[in-house]
Short mmCIF file of C-alpha atoms in Angstrom, two decimals:
data_model
loop_
_atom_site.label_atom_id
_atom_site.label_comp_id
_atom_site.label_asym_id
_atom_site.label_seq_id
_atom_site.Cartn_x
_atom_site.Cartn_y
_atom_site.Cartn_z
CA MET I 1 8.84 -35.61 -1.80
CA GLU I 2 9.64 -36.07 -5.35
CA THR I 3 9.56 -39.89 -6.54
CA ASP I 4 11.48 -41.61 -9.19
CA SER I 5 8.30 -42.70 -11.15
CA PRO I 6 6.02 -39.84 -11.62
CA SER I 7 3.29 -42.05 -13.13
CA GLY I 8 3.16 -44.36 -9.84
CA GLY I 9 0.30 -44.90 -7.52
CA ARG I 10 -3.26 -44.15 -8.44
CA ASP I 11 -4.05 -41.93 -5.55
CA ARG I 12 -1.53 -39.23 -6.30
CA SER I 13 -2.22 -36.02 -8.03
CA PHE I 14 -0.08 -34.11 -10.45
CA PHE I 15 0.07 -30.39 -11.31
CA TYR I 16 -1.38 -30.81 -14.92
CA PRO I 17 -4.41 -31.09 -15.38
CA HIS I 18 -5.39 -31.76 -11.48
CA GLN I 19 -3.93 -28.92 -9.64
CA MET I 20 -4.18 -26.58 -13.13
CA PHE I 21 -7.91 -27.09 -12.85
CA PHE I 22 -8.08 -25.76 -9.17
CA GLU I 23 -5.92 -22.99 -9.97
CA CYS I 24 -7.85 -21.82 -12.97
CA MET I 25 -11.27 -22.07 -11.06
CA THR I 26 -9.66 -20.00 -8.24
CA ALA I 27 -8.54 -17.42 -10.71
CA LEU I 28 -11.95 -17.18 -12.00
CA ALA I 29 -13.70 -16.59 -8.70
CA VAL I 30 -11.04 -14.11 -7.89
CA LEU I 31 -11.65 -12.30 -11.00
CA ALA I 32 -15.44 -12.21 -10.38
CA VAL I 33 -14.79 -10.89 -6.72
CA LEU I 34 -12.56 -8.16 -8.12
CA VAL I 35 -15.03 -7.26 -10.81
CA ALA I 36 -17.88 -7.14 -8.25
CA LEU I 37 -15.65 -4.94 -5.61
CA SER I 38 -14.68 -2.49 -8.53
CA PHE I 39 -18.36 -1.71 -8.78
CA VAL I 40 -18.84 -1.26 -4.94
CA TRP I 41 -15.74 0.87 -4.64
CA GLN I 42 -15.58 3.25 -7.57
CA ALA I 43 -12.13 4.29 -8.18
CA PRO I 44 -12.10 8.19 -6.91
CA LEU I 45 -10.86 10.86 -8.79
CA GLU I 46 -10.72 14.20 -6.89
CA GLU I 47 -10.32 17.80 -7.82
CA MET I 48 -7.22 18.21 -10.08
CA ALA I 49 -3.90 18.89 -8.15
CA ASP I 50 -3.46 22.45 -6.94
CA PRO I 51 0.10 22.77 -5.66
CA GLY I 52 -0.83 26.15 -4.02
CA ASP I 53 -3.64 24.65 -1.81
CA VAL I 54 -1.83 24.02 1.38
CA THR I 55 -4.88 23.43 3.40
CA TYR I 56 -5.45 19.91 1.76
CA VAL I 57 -4.89 17.18 4.18
CA PRO I 58 -4.04 13.89 2.14
CA ARG I 59 -4.83 10.71 3.40
CA PRO I 60 -2.96 7.40 2.22
CA GLU I 61 -4.79 4.31 1.06
CA TRP I 62 -5.76 2.12 4.14
CA TYR I 63 -2.52 -0.23 3.68
CA PHE I 64 -0.33 2.86 4.20
CA LEU I 65 -2.38 4.11 7.08
CA PHE I 66 -0.48 2.32 9.86
CA TYR I 67 2.79 3.80 8.60
CA PHE I 68 1.47 7.48 8.59
CA GLN I 69 0.03 6.94 12.20
CA LEU I 70 3.31 5.63 13.10
CA LEU I 71 4.92 8.68 11.91
CA LYS I 72 2.83 10.96 13.98
CA TYR I 73 4.51 9.70 16.96
CA PHE I 74 8.00 10.80 15.95
CA GLU I 75 8.31 14.44 15.46
CA GLY I 76 11.16 16.77 15.11
CA PRO I 77 14.49 15.22 15.53
CA LEU I 78 12.94 11.96 16.03
CA THR I 79 11.45 11.83 12.70
CA VAL I 80 14.33 9.57 11.38
CA VAL I 81 13.27 6.74 13.87
CA GLY I 82 9.83 6.51 12.17
CA THR I 83 10.90 6.95 8.79
CA CYS I 84 14.30 5.03 8.61
CA VAL I 85 15.19 3.25 11.83
CA LEU I 86 11.95 1.28 12.59
CA PRO I 87 11.35 0.35 9.07
CA ALA I 88 14.91 -0.90 8.49
CA LEU I 89 14.63 -2.85 11.89
CA VAL I 90 11.45 -4.62 10.72
CA PHE I 91 13.11 -5.26 7.30
CA VAL I 92 16.13 -6.97 8.71
CA LEU I 93 14.07 -8.93 11.20
CA LEU I 94 11.96 -10.30 8.44
CA LEU I 95 14.91 -11.23 6.36
CA LEU I 96 16.39 -12.89 9.04
CA LEU I 97 13.33 -14.87 10.37
CA PRO I 98 14.19 -18.22 8.67
CA PHE I 99 17.50 -18.05 10.41
CA LEU I 100 16.11 -17.04 13.79
CA ASP I 101 13.09 -19.48 13.78
CA LYS I 102 14.93 -23.07 13.21
CA GLY I 103 13.59 -25.86 14.83
CA GLU I 104 11.56 -28.58 13.57
CA THR I 105 7.92 -28.01 14.66
CA VAL I 106 5.25 -25.93 13.16
CA ASP I 107 3.32 -25.63 16.40
CA VAL I 108 3.26 -21.84 17.14
CA ARG I 109 3.35 -22.41 20.88
CA LYS I 110 6.90 -23.90 20.38
CA ARG I 111 8.23 -21.18 18.16
CA PRO I 112 8.64 -18.25 20.29
CA VAL I 113 10.43 -16.03 17.86
CA ALA I 114 8.25 -16.51 14.92
CA ALA I 115 5.05 -16.06 17.02
CA ALA I 116 6.62 -12.94 18.73
CA VAL I 117 7.38 -11.23 15.45
CA CYS I 118 4.18 -12.36 13.91
CA LEU I 119 2.14 -11.05 16.55
CA ALA I 120 3.99 -7.80 17.10
CA VAL I 121 3.87 -6.97 13.45
CA ALA I 122 0.15 -8.03 13.08
CA PHE I 123 -0.70 -6.03 16.20
CA SER I 124 1.05 -2.94 15.54
CA VAL I 125 -0.27 -2.58 11.94
CA ALA I 126 -3.86 -3.49 12.82
CA GLY I 127 -3.65 -1.26 16.02
CA LEU I 128 -2.11 1.94 14.20
CA THR I 129 -4.67 1.32 11.39
CA ALA I 130 -7.54 1.34 13.60
CA VAL I 131 -6.25 4.57 15.64
CA SER I 132 -5.71 6.50 12.45
CA ILE I 133 -9.18 5.79 11.14
CA LEU I 134 -10.71 6.71 14.47
CA GLU I 135 -8.67 9.80 14.62
CA ASP I 136 -9.57 10.80 11.08
CA GLU I 137 -13.30 10.29 12.15
CA ARG I 138 -12.78 12.63 15.19
CA HIS I 139 -11.01 15.52 13.46
CA GLY I 140 -8.94 16.34 10.48
CA TYR I 141 -9.86 14.48 7.42
CA ARG I 142 -13.85 14.13 7.78
CA MET I 143 -14.25 16.66 10.25
CA VAL I 144 -18.07 17.30 11.44
CA LEU I 145 -18.18 20.99 13.06
CA PRO I 146 -21.05 22.15 15.28
CA PRO I 147 -22.66 25.17 13.88
CA ILE I 148 -21.39 28.54 15.05
CA THR I 149 -23.22 30.01 18.06
CA GLY I 150 -22.75 33.58 19.53
CA GLU I 151 -21.86 31.82 22.84
CA GLN I 152 -19.25 29.77 21.18
CA ILE I 153 -17.62 32.78 19.46
CA ALA I 154 -17.47 34.47 22.96
CA GLU I 155 -15.94 31.33 24.53
CA GLY I 156 -13.45 31.32 21.53
CA GLN I 157 -12.52 34.83 22.07
CA ASP I 158 -11.79 34.22 25.81
CA LEU I 159 -9.66 31.06 25.03
CA PHE I 160 -7.78 32.92 22.30
CA ARG I 161 -6.95 35.57 24.65
CA ARG I 162 -5.75 33.18 27.28
CA PHE I 163 -3.81 30.79 25.09
CA CYS I 164 -2.73 32.20 21.83
CA GLN I 165 -2.57 36.11 21.95
CA SER I 166 0.56 35.93 23.70
CA CYS I 167 2.27 35.19 20.33
CA HIS I 168 -0.53 35.98 17.75
CA GLY I 169 -1.37 39.57 17.10
CA MET I 170 -5.25 40.44 17.06
CA ASP I 171 -6.77 43.82 16.52
CA GLY I 172 -3.70 45.61 17.18
CA LYS I 173 -3.07 43.59 20.49
CA GLY I 174 -0.99 40.35 21.35
CA GLY I 175 2.26 39.32 20.53
CA PHE I 176 4.41 39.40 17.43
CA PHE I 177 6.18 35.91 17.56
CA ALA I 178 3.45 34.46 15.18
CA PRO I 179 1.40 35.73 12.34
CA ASP I 180 -1.25 38.34 13.05
CA LEU I 181 -4.65 36.71 12.89
CA THR I 182 -6.94 39.77 12.53
CA GLN I 183 -8.35 38.84 9.31
CA ILE I 184 -7.79 35.03 9.52
CA GLY I 185 -11.44 34.13 8.65
CA SER I 186 -10.91 35.80 5.14
CA ARG I 187 -7.81 33.92 4.40
CA THR I 188 -8.61 30.41 5.46
CA ASN I 189 -11.55 28.27 6.25
CA ARG I 190 -12.60 26.76 9.71
CA ALA I 191 -11.67 23.06 9.09
CA TYR I 192 -8.10 24.29 8.25
CA ILE I 193 -8.05 26.46 11.55
CA GLU I 194 -8.97 23.30 13.57
CA ARG I 195 -6.34 21.22 11.78
CA VAL I 196 -3.49 23.69 12.54
CA ILE I 197 -4.38 23.63 16.32
CA LEU I 198 -4.52 19.94 16.28
CA GLN I 199 -1.29 19.83 14.44
CA PRO I 200 0.68 22.84 14.16
CA GLN I 201 3.33 21.36 11.93
CA ILE I 202 0.98 21.31 9.00
CA VAL I 203 1.67 24.93 8.44
CA SER I 204 5.48 24.09 8.02
CA GLN I 205 7.78 21.59 9.36
CA THR I 206 9.70 24.27 11.32
CA THR I 207 6.92 26.05 13.04
CA ILE I 208 7.46 27.10 16.85
CA MET I 209 3.93 26.84 17.48
CA SER I 210 3.08 24.53 20.40
CA LEU I 211 0.35 22.25 20.94
CA VAL I 212 -2.49 24.05 22.82
CA PRO I 213 -4.28 21.26 25.10
CA LEU I 214 -7.69 22.22 24.21
CA SER I 215 -10.70 19.79 24.46
CA ASP I 216 -12.80 19.21 21.33
CA THR I 217 -15.42 21.82 22.56
CA GLU I 218 -12.80 24.55 23.30
CA ARG I 219 -11.18 24.04 19.92
CA HIS I 220 -14.52 24.35 18.00
CA ALA I 221 -14.92 27.61 19.91
CA VAL I 222 -11.57 28.95 18.83
CA SER I 223 -11.98 27.86 15.36
CA ALA I 224 -15.57 29.42 15.39
CA TYR I 225 -14.26 32.82 16.74
CA LEU I 226 -11.35 32.91 14.31
CA SER I 227 -13.41 32.02 11.38
CA ARG I 228 -15.52 35.03 12.01
CA LYS I 229 -12.70 37.36 12.07
CA LYS I 230 -12.75 38.78 8.64
CA MET Q 1 -4.74 -29.41 -31.34
CA SER Q 2 -2.72 -32.58 -31.07
CA ARG Q 3 -1.34 -32.15 -34.61
CA VAL Q 4 -0.22 -28.52 -33.89
CA TYR Q 5 1.55 -29.87 -30.77
CA LYS Q 6 3.08 -32.77 -32.78
CA PHE Q 7 4.28 -30.29 -35.28
CA LEU Q 8 5.91 -27.95 -32.71
CA ASP Q 9 7.31 -30.92 -30.70
CA GLU Q 10 9.01 -32.49 -33.65
CA ARG Q 11 10.89 -29.08 -34.29
CA LEU Q 12 11.23 -27.68 -30.74
CA ASN Q 13 11.17 -30.92 -28.59
CA LEU Q 14 8.92 -29.26 -26.14
CA THR Q 15 8.01 -32.42 -24.18
CA PRO Q 16 10.90 -32.33 -21.73
CA LEU Q 17 10.25 -28.69 -21.02
CA ILE Q 18 6.55 -29.15 -20.42
CA ARG Q 19 7.37 -32.10 -18.31
CA SER Q 20 9.57 -30.07 -16.10
CA ILE Q 21 7.01 -27.17 -15.94
CA ALA Q 22 3.77 -28.83 -15.52
CA ASP Q 23 4.11 -32.76 -14.82
CA HIS Q 24 5.19 -32.85 -11.16
CA GLU Q 25 3.31 -34.38 -8.27
CA VAL Q 26 1.43 -32.16 -5.90
CA PRO Q 27 1.84 -33.06 -2.19
CA GLU Q 28 -1.32 -34.30 -0.70
CA HIS Q 29 -1.36 -31.55 1.93
CA ALA Q 30 -1.46 -28.91 -0.79
CA ASP Q 31 -4.16 -30.69 -2.95
CA PRO Q 32 -7.67 -29.23 -2.30
CA SER Q 33 -9.55 -32.12 -3.35
CA LYS Q 34 -7.99 -33.94 -0.34
CA HIS Q 35 -7.81 -31.44 2.52
CA VAL Q 36 -9.72 -28.21 2.92
CA SER Q 37 -6.65 -26.64 4.44
CA ALA Q 38 -4.92 -26.62 1.16
CA PHE Q 39 -6.60 -23.53 0.46
CA MET Q 40 -3.63 -21.78 2.27
CA TYR Q 41 -1.40 -22.88 -0.33
CA CYS Q 42 -3.16 -20.93 -3.02
CA PHE Q 43 -2.55 -17.26 -1.72
CA GLY Q 44 0.56 -17.02 -3.38
CA GLY Q 45 -0.99 -18.02 -6.77
CA ILE Q 46 -3.78 -15.80 -6.38
CA ALA Q 47 -1.28 -12.97 -5.69
CA PHE Q 48 0.46 -13.77 -8.96
CA PHE Q 49 -2.80 -13.85 -10.94
CA ILE Q 50 -3.64 -10.40 -9.56
CA LEU Q 51 -0.29 -9.00 -10.67
CA LEU Q 52 -0.94 -10.43 -14.16
CA LEU Q 53 -4.54 -8.72 -14.01
CA GLN Q 54 -2.72 -5.49 -13.01
CA ALA Q 55 -0.28 -5.88 -15.89
CA LEU Q 56 -3.00 -6.29 -18.37
CA THR Q 57 -5.33 -3.48 -16.90
CA GLY Q 58 -2.28 -1.20 -16.80
CA VAL Q 59 -1.42 -1.71 -20.31
CA PHE Q 60 -5.00 -0.74 -21.41
CA LEU Q 61 -4.69 2.32 -18.95
CA MET Q 62 -1.46 3.33 -20.83
CA LEU Q 63 -3.25 3.44 -24.28
CA TYR Q 64 -4.78 6.82 -23.07
CA TYR Q 65 -2.87 8.05 -19.98
CA VAL Q 66 -0.69 11.09 -20.75
CA PRO Q 67 2.14 11.70 -17.95
CA SER Q 68 2.29 15.47 -17.94
CA PRO Q 69 0.69 17.85 -15.46
CA GLU Q 70 -1.52 19.79 -17.99
CA ASP Q 71 -2.91 16.43 -19.36
CA ALA Q 72 -2.67 13.72 -16.88
CA TYR Q 73 -5.97 14.71 -14.80
CA ALA Q 74 -7.84 15.15 -18.35
CA SER Q 75 -6.52 11.79 -19.53
CA VAL Q 76 -7.68 9.76 -16.47
CA ASN Q 77 -10.87 11.61 -16.48
CA TYR Q 78 -11.47 10.70 -20.14
CA ILE Q 79 -10.59 7.12 -19.29
CA GLU Q 80 -13.17 7.03 -16.42
CA ASN Q 81 -16.04 8.88 -18.41
CA GLU Q 82 -15.48 8.75 -22.05
CA THR Q 83 -13.85 5.73 -23.17
CA ALA Q 84 -15.64 2.16 -23.49
CA PHE Q 85 -14.99 0.14 -20.25
CA GLY Q 86 -12.43 2.77 -19.23
CA GLY Q 87 -14.01 3.16 -15.78
CA PHE Q 88 -14.41 -0.51 -15.48
CA ILE Q 89 -10.77 -1.21 -16.30
CA ARG Q 90 -9.44 1.58 -14.02
CA GLY Q 91 -11.73 0.27 -11.21
CA ILE Q 92 -10.33 -3.27 -11.48
CA HIS Q 93 -6.62 -1.82 -11.47
CA ARG Q 94 -7.65 0.15 -8.42
CA VAL Q 95 -9.36 -2.79 -6.38
CA GLY Q 96 -6.54 -4.99 -7.73
CA THR Q 97 -4.08 -3.00 -5.64
CA THR Q 98 -5.77 -3.73 -2.57
CA ALA Q 99 -6.28 -7.24 -3.55
CA ALA Q 100 -2.56 -7.56 -4.14
CA VAL Q 101 -1.54 -6.13 -0.95
CA VAL Q 102 -4.06 -8.42 0.88
CA MET Q 103 -3.07 -11.54 -0.77
CA VAL Q 104 0.73 -11.00 -0.48
CA SER Q 105 0.23 -10.50 3.10
CA LEU Q 106 -2.07 -13.66 3.58
CA HIS Q 107 0.69 -15.67 1.38
CA MET Q 108 3.52 -14.36 3.78
CA LEU Q 109 1.41 -15.28 6.81
CA ARG Q 110 0.95 -18.76 5.65
CA VAL Q 111 4.49 -19.22 5.05
CA VAL Q 112 5.45 -18.16 8.50
CA LEU Q 113 2.74 -20.31 10.13
CA THR Q 114 3.87 -23.47 8.28
CA GLY Q 115 7.50 -22.78 8.80
CA SER Q 116 7.99 -22.96 5.05
CA TYR Q 117 10.84 -20.48 5.11
CA ARG Q 118 13.29 -22.92 6.92
CA LYS Q 119 16.01 -24.56 5.42
CA PRO Q 120 16.47 -24.99 2.49
CA ARG Q 121 13.80 -22.31 1.58
CA GLU Q 122 15.48 -19.22 3.06
CA LEU Q 123 16.63 -17.65 -0.22
CA ASN Q 124 13.02 -17.75 -1.51
CA TRP Q 125 11.66 -15.96 1.53
CA ILE Q 126 14.26 -13.33 1.11
CA ALA Q 127 13.03 -13.00 -2.70
CA GLY Q 128 9.42 -12.69 -1.34
CA ILE Q 129 10.13 -9.75 0.98
CA PHE Q 130 11.72 -8.04 -1.92
CA LEU Q 131 8.63 -8.74 -3.93
CA LEU Q 132 6.39 -7.13 -0.94
CA LEU Q 133 8.56 -3.96 -1.31
CA LEU Q 134 8.15 -4.01 -5.05
CA VAL Q 135 4.43 -4.43 -4.83
CA ALA Q 136 4.29 -1.77 -2.04
CA GLY Q 137 6.36 0.46 -4.25
CA SER Q 138 4.15 0.01 -7.27
CA CYS Q 139 1.18 1.12 -5.02
CA PHE Q 140 3.03 4.14 -3.88
CA THR Q 141 4.29 5.20 -7.38
CA GLY Q 142 0.69 4.59 -8.95
CA TYR Q 143 -0.71 7.14 -6.51
CA LEU Q 144 0.68 10.13 -8.17
CA LEU Q 145 -0.52 9.28 -11.65
CA PRO Q 146 -4.00 10.71 -11.73
CA TRP Q 147 -2.59 14.04 -10.63
CA ASP Q 148 -5.53 15.03 -8.38
CA GLN Q 149 -5.28 16.59 -5.15
CA LYS Q 150 -4.59 13.37 -3.43
CA ALA Q 151 -2.20 12.21 -5.68
CA TYR Q 152 -0.10 15.45 -5.61
CA TRP Q 153 -0.24 16.00 -1.73
CA ALA Q 154 0.17 12.22 -0.90
CA THR Q 155 3.18 12.14 -3.05
CA THR Q 156 4.59 15.55 -1.49
CA VAL Q 157 4.27 13.82 1.91
CA GLY Q 158 5.90 10.51 0.85
CA VAL Q 159 8.86 12.13 -0.93
CA ASN Q 160 9.33 14.23 2.23
CA MET Q 161 9.57 10.99 4.32
CA VAL Q 162 12.55 9.86 1.83
CA ALA Q 163 14.21 13.36 2.39
CA SER Q 164 14.34 12.52 6.23
CA ILE Q 165 16.56 9.53 5.62
CA PRO Q 166 20.16 10.83 7.04
CA LEU Q 167 22.94 11.65 4.43
CA ALA Q 168 21.30 10.19 1.22
CA GLY Q 169 17.68 11.47 1.98
CA GLY Q 170 18.09 14.91 0.31
CA PHE Q 171 19.68 13.58 -2.73
CA LEU Q 172 17.09 10.60 -2.99
CA ALA Q 173 14.17 12.89 -2.64
CA ASP Q 174 15.59 15.45 -5.40
CA ALA Q 175 16.26 12.46 -7.69
CA LEU Q 176 12.66 11.03 -7.17
CA ARG Q 177 11.24 14.61 -7.64
CA GLY Q 178 13.62 15.65 -10.34
CA GLY Q 179 14.11 18.96 -8.65
CA SER Q 180 13.03 20.47 -5.28
CA GLU Q 181 9.32 20.49 -5.86
CA VAL Q 182 6.69 17.68 -7.04
CA GLY Q 183 6.19 18.77 -10.70
CA ALA Q 184 6.22 17.65 -14.31
CA LEU Q 185 9.62 15.70 -13.80
CA THR Q 186 8.13 14.01 -10.99
CA LEU Q 187 5.29 12.78 -12.69
CA VAL Q 188 7.08 11.40 -15.74
CA ARG Q 189 9.79 9.81 -13.26
CA PHE Q 190 6.88 8.17 -11.15
CA PHE Q 191 5.19 6.98 -14.41
CA VAL Q 192 8.50 5.39 -15.55
CA ILE Q 193 9.16 3.80 -12.23
CA HIS Q 194 5.65 2.41 -12.13
CA VAL Q 195 5.34 0.99 -15.54
CA MET Q 196 8.98 0.08 -16.21
CA PHE Q 197 11.30 -0.15 -13.45
CA LEU Q 198 9.37 -1.72 -10.80
CA PRO Q 199 7.57 -4.37 -13.44
CA ALA Q 200 11.04 -5.49 -14.69
CA PHE Q 201 12.36 -6.17 -11.11
CA LEU Q 202 8.90 -7.89 -10.26
CA VAL Q 203 9.44 -10.10 -13.46
CA ILE Q 204 13.00 -10.89 -12.11
CA PHE Q 205 12.11 -11.49 -8.61
CA LEU Q 206 9.11 -13.53 -9.54
CA ALA Q 207 11.04 -15.86 -11.90
CA ALA Q 208 13.36 -16.38 -9.19
CA HIS Q 209 10.66 -17.04 -6.65
CA PHE Q 210 9.02 -19.62 -9.15
CA PHE Q 211 12.43 -21.19 -9.95
CA MET Q 212 13.02 -21.72 -6.36
CA VAL Q 213 9.63 -23.38 -5.74
CA ARG Q 214 10.03 -25.70 -8.65
CA ARG Q 215 13.64 -26.82 -7.65
CA GLN Q 216 12.69 -27.28 -4.09
CA GLY Q 217 9.10 -28.34 -4.15
CA ILE Q 218 6.17 -27.26 -2.04
CA SER Q 219 7.21 -27.45 1.75
CA ARG Q 220 5.52 -30.16 3.93
CA PRO Q 221 4.37 -29.10 7.31
CA LEU Q 222 6.32 -30.84 9.93
#
């Protein structure tokens, strides 16, 4: 690759000034794109941090979304699989890739290891990111709740009696394994109630509350009912 | 210009140094004037340029930023709304994180596709993996600095993940937070990690990365 006489053949190009010119042009183009994008996507600045506000659900930047989504599938004692085991495996696999993918060819079809690792990583990252964005749209982060109707409140009360009251107290009735929800509507907002039903662990990592299999409409009914209990 | 160069060269003997840095042949497959596909070979260079841009905009942000819970939010707000071009600089620093992640990923993808990490370049690939981790770490530690809701709670979640590591997790999480809660010490720690520790390691690994590229030359697709 490197030859003895760098000033040889006429058709060859050198880093300076030839390649340097392209690099500078590219850098200028990149700068222009970044400046344009910085106007399109203004850097957000939310409300000042409030360590007491446990209802806030943080969402990471888009490039960490896949990892947050992955963690959702490993809960309780399995948490360590998502936070350590899998990342460590991927890390080691990446480090070893040059030693696993030896051969001579660049033809991806003849490089099973490289192709498998590449596709697996790319598909998992893209897939998990997509699922995470869809779930955010559906509930939780950008929740769009239907307006509360009398019918909904009645349905919510019925559902509450069937699924929740065995543990949660309400108007002097119900269980005492879980917090009394008689005045829950004055303590928190409806979106937070929705989130707790969807993901009980956001209250605390050690909660014994189980995931109640409610449909979206049923969950909206329960949150409507509870948010009116003031 | 040439007289200035001559003055310096006579005293410092610059020519061999500059030769070794700049005067090397670019292989045909990586020359954009000969093959359009050569653009694949500039992803790494673009990623490097973006890191330089992040350093530059970061230095300007540091002129106003104050890493304390009382002042951090107000200082970022001041940068954003009161200083000349403050919002502009912060906007670029912010978009730059996304651009850095994208370009580093594309660069990695190119290296895998062309099999460039094979012997003798395995060590440079490993240095690259560490650079990826350093970039991700810079993104994560930069989060907390504005001290807004997202900053605080995303960091709380992130540090809780660290805490779940067996054996060392609790110690590491406490070391990161400077206690059991995200607070004033955490903010200073993340600030120092973001502007001193990670950049220092980035410089070291980038130097190694470039040194190896120059020693080994640009790989040739087989």
